Amino acid sequence: MQALGIDVLFKGTNLFRLLQGLWVSIEISLISVVISIVLGLIVGILMTIDRPFLRIILKIYLEVVRIMPQMVLLFIVYFGTTRVFGWDLSAEFSAIFVFSFWGTAEMGDLVRGAIKTIPKIQFESSLALGFNTVQTFVVIIIPQTIRRLIPLAINLITRMIKTTSLVMMIGNVEVLKVAQQIIEANRNTSPNAAFGVFAFVFFLYFIICWPISRLSIYLEKRWA
Amino acid sequence: MDKDVIISYIPHFKEALFLTLKIGWLGILLSLIIGLVGASLLHFKVKFLQKIVGIYIEIFRNTPLLIQLFFIYFALPKVGIQITAEKCGVLGLGLLGGAYMIETFRSGLEAVTTIQTESALSLGFSKAKTFRYIILPQALSMSIPGLVANIIFLLKETSVFSTISLMDLMFTAKDLIGMYAKTTENLFLLVVFYLIMLIPVSIIGAIVERKVRYAGFGD
């Protein structure tokens, strides 16, 4: 155990600190997911509406998110905009902003795909019955897409949690940063701490993401 | 933004682009090999190996690349496995990508109807030849959209390499910002170079996707 540096985990409050760091990651991803789902629904609906100008704007937005690495977006918001506009952003706010920006596009695309599968007759019937466009979407179309969307939204949570590991790069103290601190602090007493601590962090991410992604697959199969 | 500063930084970014591309493509190549082998193992339901492939997919799909790289680069040397940053990048990207590629290829293989196999066998193809000449080409062309998405995803993920001090685009930008504090210029170049790297892939992907749509024949 000593050789693999696993003992370091149980020294002092190390384990607690790691879990606390993990909570920071989870908190950021949960907030971002909630924002992404709400905004994603709106963006997804807007994408199915036939307005050329709107369509071009949303297309550009989607492509930007698809092509730019999240890390670059993080840097632009955290270092770039603060420099250009002179405001002060916390690392946590920047992270939530970037992940919501990314998640909204992802979710929007999923919503668009789900709406596309609803037969056109549903729209026409609902309009013929006197519902207006907003009511048609809220009361008729979206409820029909929910079963298809929930597994995909759950899957988005795991992707979000995995992506939050990047916030370390803009100085947010989350699980990976804590892991590094612990390794540095114990460099002399247990030089092999890197193995035990990183293995534990690896395990932590897996143990959180795995059940969620299984749930998503299960629901997808069950409701398909 | 200062034009002269931008021009003077371009060589640094060009160098970083080549390194990113080199590691990126090697990693993608590795992931394609892993993907093909893994998907074939799953397709033929090879005992035991099939289980290992399943576990491998779950592990690598459910952890971030950043942690995988940290584990390979910082933790493995402690148990005597030491590799250079470049090899670590290729290996990390290949292993992560492999898990995604297997899924893509497998869904392609699953999409080929069983009647294709049966017809080929009844026409006298051997099992191996059926797979090589009948099933695989159809499966590959059906997995092209997923493949393109995976390749773009993996090239984007290369930005994580900067954490194990590989001099990729991200690292260069961070380094130059740290030295000369020209934040806006560097971020501008960073975005431009990522666009240079990824837009062609995206366009070529769309063209290839259109070209190989012969798999649907007979539907």
Coordinates of C-alpha atoms in Angstrom, one line a residue:
Chain A
M1 CA 0.0 0.0 0.0
Q2 CA 2.8 2.3 0.9
A3 CA 4.6 1.7 -2.4
L4 CA 1.5 2.5 -4.4
G5 CA 0.8 5.7 -2.4
I6 CA -2.8 4.6 -1.5
D7 CA -2.1 5.3 2.2
V8 CA -1.9 9.0 1.4
L9 CA -5.7 9.0 0.8
F10 CA -6.4 8.2 4.4
K11 CA -4.0 10.7 5.9
G12 CA -5.6 13.6 7.7
T13 CA -8.5 15.1 5.8
N14 CA -7.2 14.1 2.3
L15 CA -10.2 11.9 1.4
F16 CA -12.7 14.5 2.6
R17 CA -10.9 17.2 0.6
L18 CA -11.0 15.1 -2.6
L19 CA -14.7 14.5 -2.2
Q20 CA -15.2 18.2 -1.5
G21 CA -13.3 18.9 -4.8
L22 CA -15.5 16.4 -6.6
W23 CA -18.6 18.2 -5.3
V24 CA -17.3 21.4 -6.9
S25 CA -17.2 19.6 -10.3
I26 CA -20.6 18.1 -9.8
E27 CA -22.1 21.3 -8.7
I28 CA -20.8 23.1 -11.8
S29 CA -22.0 20.4 -14.1
L30 CA -25.5 20.2 -12.5
I31 CA -26.1 23.9 -12.7
S32 CA -24.8 23.9 -16.3
V33 CA -27.0 20.9 -17.2
V34 CA -30.2 22.6 -15.8
I35 CA -29.5 25.8 -17.7
S36 CA -28.6 23.8 -20.9
I37 CA -31.8 21.8 -20.8
V38 CA -34.0 24.9 -20.4
L39 CA -32.2 27.0 -23.0
G40 CA -31.7 23.9 -25.2
L41 CA -35.4 23.3 -25.4
I42 CA -35.9 26.9 -26.6
V43 CA -33.0 26.8 -29.1
G44 CA -34.2 23.4 -30.4
I45 CA -37.7 24.7 -31.0
L46 CA -36.3 27.9 -32.7
M47 CA -34.2 25.7 -35.0
T48 CA -37.3 24.0 -36.4
I49 CA -39.0 27.3 -37.1
D50 CA -38.7 28.3 -40.8
R51 CA -37.0 31.7 -40.6
P52 CA -33.9 32.0 -42.8
F53 CA -32.1 34.6 -40.7
L54 CA -32.7 32.8 -37.4
R55 CA -31.6 29.6 -39.0
I56 CA -28.3 31.0 -40.1
I57 CA -27.6 32.5 -36.7
L58 CA -28.3 29.2 -35.0
K59 CA -26.3 27.3 -37.5
I60 CA -23.3 29.5 -36.9
Y61 CA -23.7 29.1 -33.1
L62 CA -23.9 25.3 -33.5
E63 CA -20.8 25.2 -35.7
V64 CA -18.8 27.3 -33.3
V65 CA -19.6 25.0 -30.4
R66 CA -19.0 21.9 -32.5
I67 CA -15.6 23.1 -33.7
M68 CA -14.1 25.0 -30.8
P69 CA -12.6 22.9 -27.9
Q70 CA -14.3 23.7 -24.6
M71 CA -10.9 24.6 -23.2
V72 CA -10.5 27.4 -25.8
L73 CA -14.0 28.7 -25.0
L74 CA -13.0 28.7 -21.3
F75 CA -9.9 30.7 -22.0
I76 CA -11.7 33.2 -24.2
V77 CA -14.3 33.9 -21.5
Y78 CA -12.0 33.8 -18.5
F79 CA -8.9 35.5 -19.9
G80 CA -10.1 37.1 -23.1
T81 CA -13.4 38.9 -22.2
T82 CA -12.1 40.0 -18.9
R83 CA -9.2 41.6 -20.7
V84 CA -11.2 43.2 -23.4
F85 CA -14.2 44.4 -21.4
G86 CA -12.4 44.9 -18.2
W87 CA -14.9 43.1 -16.0
D88 CA -14.1 40.5 -13.4
L89 CA -15.4 37.0 -13.7
S90 CA -15.0 34.2 -11.1
A91 CA -13.6 30.9 -12.5
E92 CA -16.8 29.2 -11.4
F93 CA -19.0 31.7 -13.2
S94 CA -16.9 31.4 -16.4
A95 CA -17.1 27.6 -16.2
I96 CA -20.8 27.6 -15.8
F97 CA -21.2 30.1 -18.6
V98 CA -19.1 28.2 -21.1
F99 CA -20.5 24.8 -20.2
S100 CA -24.1 26.1 -20.5
F101 CA -23.1 27.7 -23.9
W102 CA -21.8 24.4 -25.0
G103 CA -24.6 22.3 -23.5
T104 CA -27.4 24.5 -24.9
A105 CA -26.1 23.9 -28.4
E106 CA -25.8 20.1 -27.8
M107 CA -29.2 20.0 -26.2
G108 CA -30.7 22.2 -28.9
D109 CA -29.5 19.8 -31.5
L110 CA -31.0 16.9 -29.7
V111 CA -34.3 18.7 -29.3
R112 CA -34.4 19.6 -33.0
G113 CA -33.7 16.0 -33.9
A114 CA -36.5 14.8 -31.6
I115 CA -39.0 17.3 -32.9
K116 CA -38.1 16.3 -36.5
T117 CA -39.4 12.8 -35.7
I118 CA -42.9 14.0 -34.8
P119 CA -45.1 13.6 -37.8
K120 CA -46.1 16.9 -39.5
I121 CA -49.8 16.0 -39.0
Q122 CA -49.4 16.7 -35.3
F123 CA -48.5 20.3 -36.0
E124 CA -51.3 20.8 -38.6
S125 CA -54.0 19.2 -36.5
S126 CA -53.1 21.2 -33.4
L127 CA -53.1 24.4 -35.5
A128 CA -56.4 23.4 -37.0
L129 CA -57.8 22.9 -33.5
G130 CA -57.0 26.5 -32.7
F131 CA -53.8 26.2 -30.7
N132 CA -51.3 29.0 -31.4
T133 CA -47.7 28.2 -32.2
V134 CA -46.4 28.4 -28.7
Q135 CA -49.3 26.3 -27.3
T136 CA -48.7 23.7 -30.1
F137 CA -45.1 23.3 -29.0
V138 CA -45.6 23.4 -25.2
V139 CA -48.8 21.3 -25.1
I140 CA -48.6 19.0 -28.1
I141 CA -45.1 18.6 -29.5
I142 CA -42.7 18.7 -26.5
P143 CA -44.6 16.2 -24.4
Q144 CA -44.3 13.7 -27.3
T145 CA -40.6 14.2 -27.5
I146 CA -39.9 13.8 -23.7
R147 CA -39.4 10.1 -23.8
R148 CA -36.8 10.4 -26.5
L149 CA -35.1 13.4 -24.8
I150 CA -34.7 12.2 -21.2
P151 CA -32.1 9.5 -22.0
L152 CA -30.2 12.0 -24.1
A153 CA -30.4 14.7 -21.5
I154 CA -29.1 12.2 -18.8
N155 CA -26.2 11.3 -21.1
L156 CA -25.5 15.0 -21.4
I157 CA -25.0 15.1 -17.6
T158 CA -22.1 12.5 -17.8
R159 CA -20.5 14.4 -20.6
M160 CA -20.8 17.6 -18.6
I161 CA -19.2 16.0 -15.5
K162 CA -16.4 14.7 -17.7
T163 CA -15.8 18.1 -19.2
T164 CA -15.7 19.9 -15.9
S165 CA -12.3 18.4 -15.3
L166 CA -11.1 21.2 -17.5
V167 CA -12.0 23.9 -15.0
M168 CA -8.7 23.2 -13.3
M169 CA -7.1 25.0 -16.1
I170 CA -8.6 28.3 -15.2
G171 CA -7.7 27.9 -11.6
N172 CA -10.8 26.4 -10.1
V173 CA -10.0 24.2 -7.2
E174 CA -11.8 21.0 -8.0
V175 CA -11.0 17.3 -7.5
L176 CA -8.0 17.2 -9.8
K177 CA -6.5 20.3 -8.4
V178 CA -6.9 19.0 -4.9
A179 CA -5.3 15.7 -6.0
Q180 CA -2.3 17.6 -7.3
Q181 CA -2.1 19.6 -4.0
I182 CA -2.2 16.4 -2.0
I183 CA 0.5 14.8 -4.1
E184 CA 2.7 17.9 -3.8
A185 CA 2.2 18.1 0.0
N186 CA 3.2 14.5 0.5
R187 CA 6.1 14.4 -1.9
N188 CA 8.6 13.6 0.8
T189 CA 6.8 11.2 2.9
S190 CA 5.3 9.1 0.1
P191 CA 6.8 9.8 -3.3
N192 CA 4.4 7.4 -5.0
A193 CA 1.4 9.3 -4.0
A194 CA 0.7 10.2 -7.6
F195 CA -0.3 6.7 -8.4
G196 CA -2.7 6.1 -5.5
V197 CA -4.3 9.6 -5.7
F198 CA -4.7 9.7 -9.5
A199 CA -6.0 6.2 -9.5
F200 CA -8.6 7.2 -6.9
V201 CA -9.7 10.2 -8.9
F202 CA -9.9 8.0 -12.0
F203 CA -12.1 5.7 -10.0
L204 CA -14.2 8.6 -8.6
Y205 CA -15.1 9.8 -12.1
F206 CA -15.9 6.3 -13.3
I207 CA -18.1 5.5 -10.3
I208 CA -20.1 8.7 -10.9
C209 CA -20.4 8.6 -14.7
W210 CA -20.9 4.9 -15.2
P211 CA -24.3 4.5 -13.4
I212 CA -25.6 7.6 -15.0
S213 CA -24.6 6.4 -18.5
R214 CA -26.1 2.9 -17.8
L215 CA -29.3 4.6 -16.7
S216 CA -29.4 6.6 -19.9
I217 CA -28.8 3.5 -22.1
Y218 CA -31.5 1.5 -20.1
L219 CA -34.1 4.3 -20.5
E220 CA -33.2 4.6 -24.2
K221 CA -33.8 0.9 -24.8
R222 CA -36.9 0.8 -22.6
W223 CA -38.6 3.8 -24.1
A224 CA -37.5 3.4 -27.7
Chain B
M1 CA -5.2 44.0 -31.1
D2 CA -1.7 44.6 -32.5
K3 CA -1.1 43.3 -36.0
D4 CA 2.7 43.1 -35.7
V5 CA 2.4 41.0 -32.5
I6 CA 0.1 38.6 -34.3
I7 CA 2.4 38.2 -37.2
S8 CA 5.4 37.6 -35.0
Y9 CA 3.5 34.9 -33.1
I10 CA 2.4 33.0 -36.2
P11 CA 5.5 30.8 -36.4
H12 CA 5.0 29.5 -32.9
F13 CA 1.5 28.6 -33.6
K14 CA 2.4 27.0 -36.9
E15 CA 4.9 24.7 -35.1
A16 CA 2.3 23.9 -32.5
L17 CA -0.3 23.1 -35.2
F18 CA 2.0 20.6 -36.7
L19 CA 2.7 18.9 -33.4
T20 CA -1.0 18.9 -32.6
L21 CA -1.8 17.4 -36.0
K22 CA 0.9 14.8 -35.7
I23 CA -0.2 13.6 -32.3
G24 CA -3.8 14.0 -33.2
W25 CA -3.7 11.9 -36.3
L26 CA -1.4 9.2 -34.8
G27 CA -3.9 9.0 -31.9
I28 CA -6.8 8.8 -34.3
L29 CA -5.1 6.1 -36.3
L30 CA -4.6 4.1 -33.1
S31 CA -8.2 4.6 -32.2
L32 CA -9.3 3.4 -35.6
I33 CA -7.3 0.2 -35.2
I34 CA -8.6 -0.4 -31.7
G35 CA -12.1 0.4 -32.9
L36 CA -12.0 -2.1 -35.8
V37 CA -10.4 -4.9 -33.8
G38 CA -12.7 -4.3 -30.8
A39 CA -15.9 -4.1 -33.0
S40 CA -14.9 -7.3 -34.8
L41 CA -14.3 -9.1 -31.5
L42 CA -17.8 -8.0 -30.4
H43 CA -19.3 -8.9 -33.8
F44 CA -18.0 -12.4 -33.7
K45 CA -18.8 -12.7 -30.0
V46 CA -15.3 -14.0 -29.2
K47 CA -15.5 -15.5 -25.7
F48 CA -13.7 -13.7 -22.9
L49 CA -12.1 -11.1 -25.2
Q50 CA -15.6 -9.7 -25.7
K51 CA -16.0 -9.1 -22.0
I52 CA -12.6 -7.3 -21.8
V53 CA -13.6 -5.1 -24.7
G54 CA -16.9 -4.3 -22.9
I55 CA -15.0 -3.3 -19.7
Y56 CA -12.5 -1.3 -21.7
I57 CA -15.3 0.7 -23.4
E58 CA -17.1 1.4 -20.0
I59 CA -13.9 2.6 -18.4
F60 CA -12.7 4.9 -21.1
R61 CA -16.1 6.3 -22.0
N62 CA -16.9 7.2 -18.4
T63 CA -13.7 9.1 -17.5
P64 CA -12.4 12.4 -18.8
L65 CA -9.3 12.4 -21.1
L66 CA -7.6 14.7 -18.7
I67 CA -7.7 12.1 -16.0
Q68 CA -6.6 9.4 -18.4
L69 CA -3.6 11.4 -19.5
F70 CA -2.7 12.3 -15.9
F71 CA -2.9 8.7 -14.9
I72 CA -0.7 7.5 -17.8
Y73 CA 1.8 10.4 -17.5
F74 CA 2.1 10.9 -13.8
A75 CA 0.8 7.8 -12.1
L76 CA 2.2 5.0 -14.2
P77 CA 5.9 6.0 -13.9
K78 CA 5.4 5.3 -10.1
V79 CA 4.9 1.6 -10.9
G80 CA 7.8 1.6 -13.4
I81 CA 6.0 2.3 -16.7
Q82 CA 7.6 5.5 -18.1
I83 CA 6.7 7.0 -21.4
T84 CA 7.4 10.3 -23.1
A85 CA 4.7 13.1 -23.2
E86 CA 4.2 12.6 -27.0
K87 CA 3.7 8.8 -26.7
C88 CA 1.4 9.5 -23.7
G89 CA -0.7 11.8 -25.8
V90 CA -1.0 9.4 -28.7
L91 CA -1.8 6.5 -26.3
G92 CA -4.3 8.5 -24.3
L93 CA -6.1 9.8 -27.4
G94 CA -6.0 6.4 -29.0
L95 CA -7.5 4.6 -26.0
L96 CA -10.2 7.2 -25.5
G97 CA -11.0 7.3 -29.2
G98 CA -10.9 3.5 -29.4
A99 CA -13.8 3.2 -27.0
Y100 CA -15.9 5.6 -29.1
M101 CA -14.8 4.0 -32.4
I102 CA -15.8 0.5 -31.3
E103 CA -19.3 1.7 -30.6
T104 CA -19.5 3.5 -34.0
F105 CA -18.2 0.5 -35.9
R106 CA -20.4 -1.9 -34.0
S107 CA -23.5 0.1 -34.7
G108 CA -22.4 0.0 -38.4
L109 CA -22.0 -3.7 -38.2
E110 CA -25.3 -4.2 -36.5
A111 CA -27.0 -2.1 -39.2
V112 CA -26.0 -4.6 -41.9
T113 CA -28.9 -7.0 -42.2
T114 CA -28.4 -10.7 -41.6
I115 CA -29.7 -11.6 -45.0
Q116 CA -26.5 -10.1 -46.4
T117 CA -24.5 -12.7 -44.4
E118 CA -26.8 -15.5 -45.3
S119 CA -26.8 -14.6 -49.0
A120 CA -23.0 -14.3 -49.1
L121 CA -22.6 -17.7 -47.3
S122 CA -25.0 -19.4 -49.7
L123 CA -23.1 -17.9 -52.7
G124 CA -20.1 -19.8 -51.4
F125 CA -18.1 -17.1 -49.7
S126 CA -16.1 -18.3 -46.7
K127 CA -16.9 -16.7 -43.3
A128 CA -13.8 -14.6 -43.4
K129 CA -14.4 -13.4 -47.0
T130 CA -18.1 -12.7 -46.2
F131 CA -16.9 -10.4 -43.4
R132 CA -14.1 -8.8 -45.5
Y133 CA -15.9 -8.3 -48.8
I134 CA -19.6 -8.1 -47.9
I135 CA -20.2 -7.0 -44.3
L136 CA -17.3 -4.7 -43.6
P137 CA -17.6 -2.3 -46.6
Q138 CA -21.3 -1.8 -45.9
A139 CA -20.7 -1.4 -42.2
L140 CA -17.9 1.1 -42.8
S141 CA -19.9 3.3 -45.1
M142 CA -22.7 3.3 -42.6
S143 CA -20.4 4.4 -39.8
I144 CA -18.9 7.3 -41.7
P145 CA -21.1 10.0 -40.1
G146 CA -20.2 8.7 -36.6
L147 CA -16.6 8.4 -37.6
V148 CA -16.4 12.0 -38.8
A149 CA -18.0 13.2 -35.5
N150 CA -15.5 11.1 -33.5
I151 CA -12.5 12.5 -35.5
I152 CA -13.6 16.1 -34.9
F153 CA -14.2 15.2 -31.2
L154 CA -10.8 13.7 -30.8
L155 CA -9.0 16.6 -32.6
K156 CA -10.8 18.9 -30.2
E157 CA -9.7 16.8 -27.2
T158 CA -6.1 17.4 -28.2
S159 CA -6.4 20.7 -26.4
V160 CA -6.0 18.7 -23.2
F161 CA -2.5 17.7 -24.1
S162 CA -1.2 21.1 -22.8
T163 CA -1.7 19.7 -19.3
I164 CA 1.1 17.1 -19.7
S165 CA 3.3 19.9 -21.2
L166 CA 3.1 18.9 -24.8
M167 CA 3.6 22.0 -26.9
D168 CA 0.3 22.0 -28.6
L169 CA -1.8 25.0 -29.7
M170 CA -3.3 25.4 -26.2
F171 CA 0.1 25.2 -24.5
T172 CA 1.7 27.7 -26.9
A173 CA -1.1 30.2 -26.3
K174 CA -0.9 29.8 -22.6
D175 CA 2.9 30.0 -22.6
L176 CA 2.9 33.2 -24.8
I177 CA 0.2 34.8 -22.7
G178 CA 2.3 34.0 -19.6
M179 CA 5.4 35.6 -21.1
Y180 CA 4.2 38.7 -22.9
A181 CA 0.7 39.2 -21.6
K182 CA -0.7 39.7 -25.0
T183 CA -4.0 37.9 -24.2
T184 CA -6.3 39.1 -27.0
E185 CA -3.8 38.5 -29.8
N186 CA -3.0 35.0 -28.5
L187 CA -6.6 34.0 -28.1
F188 CA -7.4 35.3 -31.5
L189 CA -4.6 33.2 -33.0
L190 CA -5.6 30.2 -31.0
V191 CA -9.2 30.4 -32.4
V192 CA -7.9 30.9 -35.9
F193 CA -5.6 27.9 -35.8
Y194 CA -8.2 25.7 -34.4
L195 CA -10.5 26.8 -37.2
I196 CA -7.7 26.0 -39.7
M197 CA -7.3 22.6 -38.2
L198 CA -11.0 21.6 -37.9
I199 CA -12.9 23.3 -40.7
P200 CA -11.3 21.2 -43.5
V201 CA -12.0 18.1 -41.5
S202 CA -15.6 19.1 -41.1
I203 CA -16.0 19.9 -44.8
I204 CA -14.1 16.8 -46.1
G205 CA -16.3 14.8 -43.7
A206 CA -19.5 16.2 -45.1
I207 CA -18.3 15.4 -48.7
V208 CA -17.2 11.9 -47.8
E209 CA -20.5 11.3 -46.1
R210 CA -22.3 12.2 -49.3
K211 CA -20.1 10.1 -51.5
V212 CA -20.3 6.8 -49.6
R213 CA -24.0 6.6 -49.2
Y214 CA -24.3 3.5 -51.3
A215 CA -24.9 1.3 -48.3
G216 CA -28.6 1.9 -48.4
F217 CA -28.9 0.0 -51.7
G218 CA -31.8 -2.5 -51.6
D219 CA -33.7 -0.8 -48.8

